[in-house]
CSV table of C-alpha atoms in Angstrom, one decimal:
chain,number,residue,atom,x,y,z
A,1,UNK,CA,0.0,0.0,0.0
A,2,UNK,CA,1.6,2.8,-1.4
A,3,UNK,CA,-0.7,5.8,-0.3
A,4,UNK,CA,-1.3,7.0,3.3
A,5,UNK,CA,-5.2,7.7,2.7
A,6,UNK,CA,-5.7,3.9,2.2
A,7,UNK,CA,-4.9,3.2,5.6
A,8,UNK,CA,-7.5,5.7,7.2
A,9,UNK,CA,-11.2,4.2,7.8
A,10,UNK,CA,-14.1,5.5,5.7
A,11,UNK,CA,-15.5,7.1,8.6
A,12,UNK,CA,-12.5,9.1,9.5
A,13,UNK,CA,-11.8,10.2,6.2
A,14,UNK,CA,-15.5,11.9,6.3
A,15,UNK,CA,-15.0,12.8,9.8
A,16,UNK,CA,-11.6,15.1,8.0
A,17,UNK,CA,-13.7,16.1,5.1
A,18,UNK,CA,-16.6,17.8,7.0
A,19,UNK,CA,-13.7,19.1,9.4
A,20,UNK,CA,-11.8,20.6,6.4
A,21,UNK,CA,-15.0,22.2,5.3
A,22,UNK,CA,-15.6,23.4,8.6
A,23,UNK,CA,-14.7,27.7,9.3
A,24,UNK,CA,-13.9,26.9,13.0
A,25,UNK,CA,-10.5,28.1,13.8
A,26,UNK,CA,-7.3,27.7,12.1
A,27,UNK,CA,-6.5,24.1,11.2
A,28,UNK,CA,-3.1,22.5,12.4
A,29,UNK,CA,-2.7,21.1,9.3
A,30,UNK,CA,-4.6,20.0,6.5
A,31,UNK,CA,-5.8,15.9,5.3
A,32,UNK,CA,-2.9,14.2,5.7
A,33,UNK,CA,-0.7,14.0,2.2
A,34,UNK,CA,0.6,11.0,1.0
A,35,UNK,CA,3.5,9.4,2.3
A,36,UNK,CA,7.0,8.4,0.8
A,37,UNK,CA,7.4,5.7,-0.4
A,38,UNK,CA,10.4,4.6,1.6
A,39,UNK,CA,7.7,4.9,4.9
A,40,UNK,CA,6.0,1.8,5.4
A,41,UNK,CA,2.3,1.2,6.5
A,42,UNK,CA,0.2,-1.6,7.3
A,43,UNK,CA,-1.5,-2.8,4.5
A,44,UNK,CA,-5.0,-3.7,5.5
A,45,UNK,CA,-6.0,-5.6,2.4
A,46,UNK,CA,-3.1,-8.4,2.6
A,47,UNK,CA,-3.3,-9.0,5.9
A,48,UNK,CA,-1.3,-12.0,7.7
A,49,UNK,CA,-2.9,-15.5,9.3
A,50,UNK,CA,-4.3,-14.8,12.9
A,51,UNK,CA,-5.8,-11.1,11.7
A,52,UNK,CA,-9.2,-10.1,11.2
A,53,UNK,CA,-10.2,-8.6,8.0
A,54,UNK,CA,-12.5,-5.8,9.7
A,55,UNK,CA,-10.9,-2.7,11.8
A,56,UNK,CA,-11.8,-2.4,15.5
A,57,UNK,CA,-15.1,-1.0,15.9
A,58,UNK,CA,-15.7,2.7,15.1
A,59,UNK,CA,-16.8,4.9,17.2
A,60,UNK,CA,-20.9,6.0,16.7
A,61,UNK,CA,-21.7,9.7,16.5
A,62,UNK,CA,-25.1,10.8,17.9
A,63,UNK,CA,-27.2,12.0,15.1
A,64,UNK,CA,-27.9,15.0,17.0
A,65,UNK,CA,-24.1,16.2,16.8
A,66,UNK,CA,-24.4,18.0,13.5
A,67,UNK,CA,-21.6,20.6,13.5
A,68,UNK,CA,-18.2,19.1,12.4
A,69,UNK,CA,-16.1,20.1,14.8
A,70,UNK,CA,-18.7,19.0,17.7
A,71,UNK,CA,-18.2,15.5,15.4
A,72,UNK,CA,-14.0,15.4,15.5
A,73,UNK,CA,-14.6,16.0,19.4
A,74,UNK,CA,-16.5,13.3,20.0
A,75,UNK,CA,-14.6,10.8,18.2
A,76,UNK,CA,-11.8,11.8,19.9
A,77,UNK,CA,-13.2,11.3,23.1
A,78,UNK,CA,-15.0,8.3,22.5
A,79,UNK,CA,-13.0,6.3,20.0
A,80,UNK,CA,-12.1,3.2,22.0
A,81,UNK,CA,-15.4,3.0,23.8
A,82,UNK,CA,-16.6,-0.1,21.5
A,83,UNK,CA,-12.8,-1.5,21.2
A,84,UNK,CA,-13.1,-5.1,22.9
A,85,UNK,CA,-11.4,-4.9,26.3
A,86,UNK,CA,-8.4,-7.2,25.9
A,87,UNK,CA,-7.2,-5.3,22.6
A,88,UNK,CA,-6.6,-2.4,25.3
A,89,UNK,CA,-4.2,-5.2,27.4
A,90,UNK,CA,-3.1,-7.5,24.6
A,91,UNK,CA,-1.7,-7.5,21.1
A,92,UNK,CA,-4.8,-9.2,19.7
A,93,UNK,CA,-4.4,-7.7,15.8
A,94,UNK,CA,-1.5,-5.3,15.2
A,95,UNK,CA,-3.2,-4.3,12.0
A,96,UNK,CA,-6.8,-3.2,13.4
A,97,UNK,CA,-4.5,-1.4,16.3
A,98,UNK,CA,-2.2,0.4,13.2
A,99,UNK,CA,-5.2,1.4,11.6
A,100,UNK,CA,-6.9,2.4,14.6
A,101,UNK,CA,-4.5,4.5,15.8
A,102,UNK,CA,-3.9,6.6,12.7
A,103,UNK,CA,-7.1,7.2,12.4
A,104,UNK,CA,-6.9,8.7,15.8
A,105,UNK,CA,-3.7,10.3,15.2
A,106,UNK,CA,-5.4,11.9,11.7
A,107,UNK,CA,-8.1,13.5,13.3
A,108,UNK,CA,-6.1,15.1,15.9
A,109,UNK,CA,-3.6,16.6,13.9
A,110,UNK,CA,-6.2,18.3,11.5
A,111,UNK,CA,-8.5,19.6,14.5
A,112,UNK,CA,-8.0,23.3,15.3
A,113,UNK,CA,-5.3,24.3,17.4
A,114,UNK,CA,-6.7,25.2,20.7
A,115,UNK,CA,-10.0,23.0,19.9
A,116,UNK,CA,-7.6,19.7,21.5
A,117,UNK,CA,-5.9,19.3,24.4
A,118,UNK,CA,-2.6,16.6,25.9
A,119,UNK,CA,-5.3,14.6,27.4
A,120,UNK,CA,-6.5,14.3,23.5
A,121,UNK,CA,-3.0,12.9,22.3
A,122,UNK,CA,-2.1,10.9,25.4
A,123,UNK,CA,-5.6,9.0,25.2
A,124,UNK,CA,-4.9,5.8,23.5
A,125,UNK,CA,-1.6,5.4,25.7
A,126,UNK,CA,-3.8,6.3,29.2
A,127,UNK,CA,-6.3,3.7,28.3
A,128,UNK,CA,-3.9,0.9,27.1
A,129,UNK,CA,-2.0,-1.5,29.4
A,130,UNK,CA,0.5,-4.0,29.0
A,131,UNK,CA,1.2,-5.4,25.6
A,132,UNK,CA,-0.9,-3.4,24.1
A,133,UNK,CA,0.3,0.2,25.5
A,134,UNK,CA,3.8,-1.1,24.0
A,135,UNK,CA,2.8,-1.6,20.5
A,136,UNK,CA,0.5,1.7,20.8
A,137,UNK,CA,4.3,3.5,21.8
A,138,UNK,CA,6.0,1.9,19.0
A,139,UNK,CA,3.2,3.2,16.5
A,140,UNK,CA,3.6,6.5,18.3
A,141,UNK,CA,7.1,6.5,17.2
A,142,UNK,CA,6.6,5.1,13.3
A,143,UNK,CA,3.8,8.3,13.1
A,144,UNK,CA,5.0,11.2,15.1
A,145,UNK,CA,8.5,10.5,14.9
A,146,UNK,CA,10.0,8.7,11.9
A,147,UNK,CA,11.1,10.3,8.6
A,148,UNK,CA,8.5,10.3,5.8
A,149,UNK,CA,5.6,9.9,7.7
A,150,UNK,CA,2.8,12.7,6.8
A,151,UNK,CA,1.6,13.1,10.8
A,152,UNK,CA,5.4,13.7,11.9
A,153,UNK,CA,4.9,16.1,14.3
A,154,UNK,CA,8.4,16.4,16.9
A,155,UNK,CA,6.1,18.3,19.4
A,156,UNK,CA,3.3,15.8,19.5
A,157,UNK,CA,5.8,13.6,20.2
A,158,UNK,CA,7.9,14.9,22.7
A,159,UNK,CA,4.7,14.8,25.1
A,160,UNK,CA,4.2,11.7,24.8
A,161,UNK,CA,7.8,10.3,25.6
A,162,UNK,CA,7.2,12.8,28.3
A,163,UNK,CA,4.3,11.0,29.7
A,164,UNK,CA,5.7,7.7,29.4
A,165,UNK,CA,9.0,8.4,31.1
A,166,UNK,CA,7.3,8.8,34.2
A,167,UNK,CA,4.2,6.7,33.7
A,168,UNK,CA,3.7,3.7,36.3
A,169,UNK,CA,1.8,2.2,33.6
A,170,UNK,CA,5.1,1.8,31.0
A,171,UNK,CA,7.6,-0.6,32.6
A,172,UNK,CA,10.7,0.8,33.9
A,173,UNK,CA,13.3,-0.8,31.2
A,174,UNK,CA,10.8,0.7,29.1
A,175,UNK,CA,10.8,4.3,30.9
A,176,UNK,CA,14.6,4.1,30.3
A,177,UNK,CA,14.9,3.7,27.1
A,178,UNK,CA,12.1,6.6,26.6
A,179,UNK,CA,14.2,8.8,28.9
A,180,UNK,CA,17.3,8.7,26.1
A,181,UNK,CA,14.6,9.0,23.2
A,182,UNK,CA,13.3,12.3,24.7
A,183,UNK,CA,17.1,13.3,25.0
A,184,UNK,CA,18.0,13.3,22.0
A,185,UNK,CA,14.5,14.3,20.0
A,186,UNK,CA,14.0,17.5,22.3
A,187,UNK,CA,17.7,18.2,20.9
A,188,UNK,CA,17.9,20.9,18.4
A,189,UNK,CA,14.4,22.2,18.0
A,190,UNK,CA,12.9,24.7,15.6
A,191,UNK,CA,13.5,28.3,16.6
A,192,UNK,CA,16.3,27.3,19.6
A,193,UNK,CA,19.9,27.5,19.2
A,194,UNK,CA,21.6,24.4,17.3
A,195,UNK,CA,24.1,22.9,18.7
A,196,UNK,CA,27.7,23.7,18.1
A,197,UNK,CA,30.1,20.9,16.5
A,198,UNK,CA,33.3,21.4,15.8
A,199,UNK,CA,34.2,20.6,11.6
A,200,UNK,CA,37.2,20.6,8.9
A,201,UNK,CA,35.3,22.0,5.6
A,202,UNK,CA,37.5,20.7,2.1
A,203,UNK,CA,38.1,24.1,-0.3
A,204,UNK,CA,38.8,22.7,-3.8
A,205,UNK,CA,42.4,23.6,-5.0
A,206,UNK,CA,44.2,23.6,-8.1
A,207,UNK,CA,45.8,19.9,-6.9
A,208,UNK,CA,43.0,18.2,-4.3
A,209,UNK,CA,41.6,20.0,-1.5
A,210,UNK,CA,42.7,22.2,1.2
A,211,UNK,CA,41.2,21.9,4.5
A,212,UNK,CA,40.4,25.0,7.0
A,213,UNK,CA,39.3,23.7,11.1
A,214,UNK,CA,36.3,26.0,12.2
A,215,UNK,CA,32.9,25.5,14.3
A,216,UNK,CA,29.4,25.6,13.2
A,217,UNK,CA,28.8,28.7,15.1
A,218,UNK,CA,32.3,30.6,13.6
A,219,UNK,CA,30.0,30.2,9.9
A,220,UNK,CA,27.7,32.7,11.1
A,221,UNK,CA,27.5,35.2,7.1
A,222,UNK,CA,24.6,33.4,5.7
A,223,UNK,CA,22.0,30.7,6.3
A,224,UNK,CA,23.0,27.1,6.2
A,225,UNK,CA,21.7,23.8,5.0
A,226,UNK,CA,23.6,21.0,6.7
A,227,UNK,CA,23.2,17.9,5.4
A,228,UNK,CA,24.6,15.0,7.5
A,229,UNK,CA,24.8,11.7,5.1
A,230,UNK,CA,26.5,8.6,5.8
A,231,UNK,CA,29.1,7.4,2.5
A,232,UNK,CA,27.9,4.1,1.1
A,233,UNK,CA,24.1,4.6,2.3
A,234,UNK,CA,21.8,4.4,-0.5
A,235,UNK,CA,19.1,7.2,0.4
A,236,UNK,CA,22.1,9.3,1.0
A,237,UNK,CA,23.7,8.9,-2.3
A,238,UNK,CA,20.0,9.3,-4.1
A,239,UNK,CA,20.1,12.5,-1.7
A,240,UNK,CA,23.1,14.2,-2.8
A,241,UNK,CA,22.3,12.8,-6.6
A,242,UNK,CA,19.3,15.2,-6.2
A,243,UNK,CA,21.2,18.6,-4.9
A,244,UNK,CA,23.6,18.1,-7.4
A,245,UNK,CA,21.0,18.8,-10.2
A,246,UNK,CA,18.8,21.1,-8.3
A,247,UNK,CA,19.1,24.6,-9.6
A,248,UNK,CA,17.5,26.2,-6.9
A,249,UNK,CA,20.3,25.4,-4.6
A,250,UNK,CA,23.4,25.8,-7.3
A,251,UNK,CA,22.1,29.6,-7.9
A,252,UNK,CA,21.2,30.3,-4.0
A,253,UNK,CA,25.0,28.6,-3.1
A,254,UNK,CA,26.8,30.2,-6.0
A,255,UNK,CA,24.9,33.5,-5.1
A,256,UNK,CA,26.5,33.9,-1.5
A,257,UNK,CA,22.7,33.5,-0.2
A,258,UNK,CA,22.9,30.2,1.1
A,259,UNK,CA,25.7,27.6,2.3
A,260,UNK,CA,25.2,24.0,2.0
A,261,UNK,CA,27.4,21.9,4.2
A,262,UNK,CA,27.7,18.0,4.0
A,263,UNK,CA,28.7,16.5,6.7
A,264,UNK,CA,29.8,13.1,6.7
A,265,UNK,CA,29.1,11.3,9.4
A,266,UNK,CA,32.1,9.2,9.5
A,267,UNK,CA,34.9,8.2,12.0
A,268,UNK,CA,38.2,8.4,9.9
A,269,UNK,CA,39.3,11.2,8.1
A,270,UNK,CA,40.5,9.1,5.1
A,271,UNK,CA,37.4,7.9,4.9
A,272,UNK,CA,35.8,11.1,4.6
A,273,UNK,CA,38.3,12.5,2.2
A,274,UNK,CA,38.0,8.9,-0.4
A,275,UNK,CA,34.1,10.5,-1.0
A,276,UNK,CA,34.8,14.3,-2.0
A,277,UNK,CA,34.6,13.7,-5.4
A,278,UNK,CA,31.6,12.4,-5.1
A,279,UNK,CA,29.9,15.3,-3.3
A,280,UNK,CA,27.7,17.6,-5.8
A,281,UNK,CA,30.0,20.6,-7.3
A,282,UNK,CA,28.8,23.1,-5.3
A,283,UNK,CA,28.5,24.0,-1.1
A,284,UNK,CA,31.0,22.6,1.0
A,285,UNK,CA,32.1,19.1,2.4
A,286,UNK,CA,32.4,19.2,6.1
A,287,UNK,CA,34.0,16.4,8.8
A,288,UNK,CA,33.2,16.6,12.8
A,289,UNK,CA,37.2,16.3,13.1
A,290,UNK,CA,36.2,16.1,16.8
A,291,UNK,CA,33.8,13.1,16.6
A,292,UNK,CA,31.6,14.9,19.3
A,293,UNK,CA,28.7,14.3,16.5
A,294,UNK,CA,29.0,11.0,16.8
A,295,UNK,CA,30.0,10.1,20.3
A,296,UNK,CA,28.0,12.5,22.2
A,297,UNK,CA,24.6,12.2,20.4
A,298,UNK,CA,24.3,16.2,19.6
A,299,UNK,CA,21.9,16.1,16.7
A,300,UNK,CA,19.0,13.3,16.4
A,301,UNK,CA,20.8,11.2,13.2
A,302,UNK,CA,19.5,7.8,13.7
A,303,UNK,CA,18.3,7.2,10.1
A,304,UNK,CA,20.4,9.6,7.2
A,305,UNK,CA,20.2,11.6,5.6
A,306,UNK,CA,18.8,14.3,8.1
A,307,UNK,CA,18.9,17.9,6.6
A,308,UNK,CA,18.4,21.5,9.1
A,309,UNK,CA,18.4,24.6,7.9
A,310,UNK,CA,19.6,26.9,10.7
A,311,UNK,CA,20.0,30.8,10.6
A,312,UNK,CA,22.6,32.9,10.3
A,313,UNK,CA,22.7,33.7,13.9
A,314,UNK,CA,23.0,29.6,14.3
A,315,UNK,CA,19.2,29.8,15.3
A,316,UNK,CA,17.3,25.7,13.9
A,317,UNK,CA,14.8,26.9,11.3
A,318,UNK,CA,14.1,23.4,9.6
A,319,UNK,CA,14.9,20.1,11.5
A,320,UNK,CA,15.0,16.9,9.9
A,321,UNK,CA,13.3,18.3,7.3
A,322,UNK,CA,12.8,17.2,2.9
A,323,UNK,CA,14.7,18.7,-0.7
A,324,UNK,CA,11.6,20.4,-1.5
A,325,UNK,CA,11.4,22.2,2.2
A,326,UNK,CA,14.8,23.5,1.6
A,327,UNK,CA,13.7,24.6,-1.7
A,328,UNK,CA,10.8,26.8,-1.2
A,329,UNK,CA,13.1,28.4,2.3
A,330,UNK,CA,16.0,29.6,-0.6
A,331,UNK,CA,13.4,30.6,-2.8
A,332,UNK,CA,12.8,33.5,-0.4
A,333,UNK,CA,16.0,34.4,0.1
């Protein structure tokens, strides 16, 4: 299943339609978009022995609820009323629970802002035990958190590792390993300072490269895109395919508007300097000479390549964020 709209029930996706229609407020965000293709979802239509074919049951609206934002509400607040008890204990179907879930998920990120609450988001982990309250975390993660997924959304996600670092209800090797998660995702956040790293940057010359030792913070004449990549790792090398051709980016680098970094996320040197040739013509090949990047954890770069955008006053502007993101911020430079 290729398309994220597939995945949301019939009676959520009309739920979203009357909400988009609605004049309520300003929406958080709009229907959910599709989704890349390298983000995976649960298909519903093939699914596995030992898995029902129907969703968990949905949620009833009173006929008497009319207005569409009255409607989203109540869904909310009622959506795993009819849910059998032990699918709130055990993992009973992984699939009706993905599919569940994102439909919740998809109503509360197009409701409103101010029209939801915490209490909203944290629901389906309060009312969920056991088993159960894991995989509910884990899909928290694959849908707030993960790259490519079109309800990413850092500070939905933040509260919930922030509820379930301290919850008696998550187990504490559990807590623990949520305790390092929320580390390293509140790291780095839109509109607060990045974090300072120190890097060699490779000049071309007329024979090779010569290399200059400076900090992130020391660039400070222009916005930058920093682009950490891993050498040898496929996305990354599709990635920096892409920049290469883009003309958005050659005329914005070229023009002293923008600087493009890449940073390779390497430990040896040598390493680092076999793959300049291989970089696109224009911006500027970085190295962490200090390995801090690495070692310490300062920027969230579990899965690469991870781009930010960060001022010229070293202020994060984009985090984790896509080509065509980058593309529109240049435009306006």
């Amino acid at each position: 299943m290729s398309h994220f709209l597939q995945l949301i029930s019939t009676t959520i996706l009309l739920t979203l339609a009357l909400l988009s229609c609605s004049a309520t407020g300003k929406q958080r965000s709009q229907t959910p978009s599709s989704v890349e293709a390298s983000f995976g979802v649960v298909d519903t239509t093939h699914l596995s022995e030992g898995t029902t074919a129907e969703p968990y049951p949905m949620v009833k609206i009173p006929e008497n609820i009319q207005e569409p934002l009255q409607r989203a509400k109540y869904v909310l607040e009622h959506f795993f009323d009819r849910w059998p008890a032990e699918t709130l204990e055990q993992l009973v179907d992984p699939a009706a629970m993905e599919q569940g879930l994102v439909d919740y998920l998809a109503v509360y990120s197009s409701m409103p802002a101010g029209s939801v609450s915490q209490e909203d988001l944290l629901r389906p982990l309060k009312v969920m035990r056991g088993k159960a309250l894991s995989e509910a975390l884990r899909l928290y993660t694959k849908y707030l958190y993960e790259s490519g997924s079109p309800l990413k959304n850092h500070t939905y996600y933040i509260q919930a590792l922030q509820w379930a670092t301290t919850s008696p209800q998550v187990e504490y090797v559990d807590q623990v390993v949520y305790k390092d998660m929320l580390s390293l995702v509140s790291q780095n956040q839109v509109g607060k300072p990045a974090t300072d790293f120190a890097i060699t940057l490779a000049q071309p010359a007329a024979e090779g490269y010569t290399f200059a030792d400076t900090t992130l913070y020391a660039l400070r004449d222009k916005p930058k895109v920093v682009i950490f990549y891993t050498p040898g790792c496929d996305r990354c090398t599709h990635l920096l395919a892409e920049v290469s051709h883009d003309q958005i980016l050659q005329r914005a680098t070229e023009g002293g508007k923008a600087e493009i970094l890449y940073v390779s996320l390497v430990y040896e040197r040598s390493e680092w300097k076999k793959g300049l040739a291989d970089l696109p013509p224009f911006g500027t090949p970085a190295f962490n000479g200090d390995l801090r990047l690495l070692e310490e954890s300062l920027y969230d770069l579990a899965v690469t390549p991870v781009i930010y955008v960060i001022s010229s006053d070293g202020i994060v502007l984009q985090r984790d964020t896509s080509l065509a993101e980058v593309r529109r911020y240049v435009s306006t430079l």
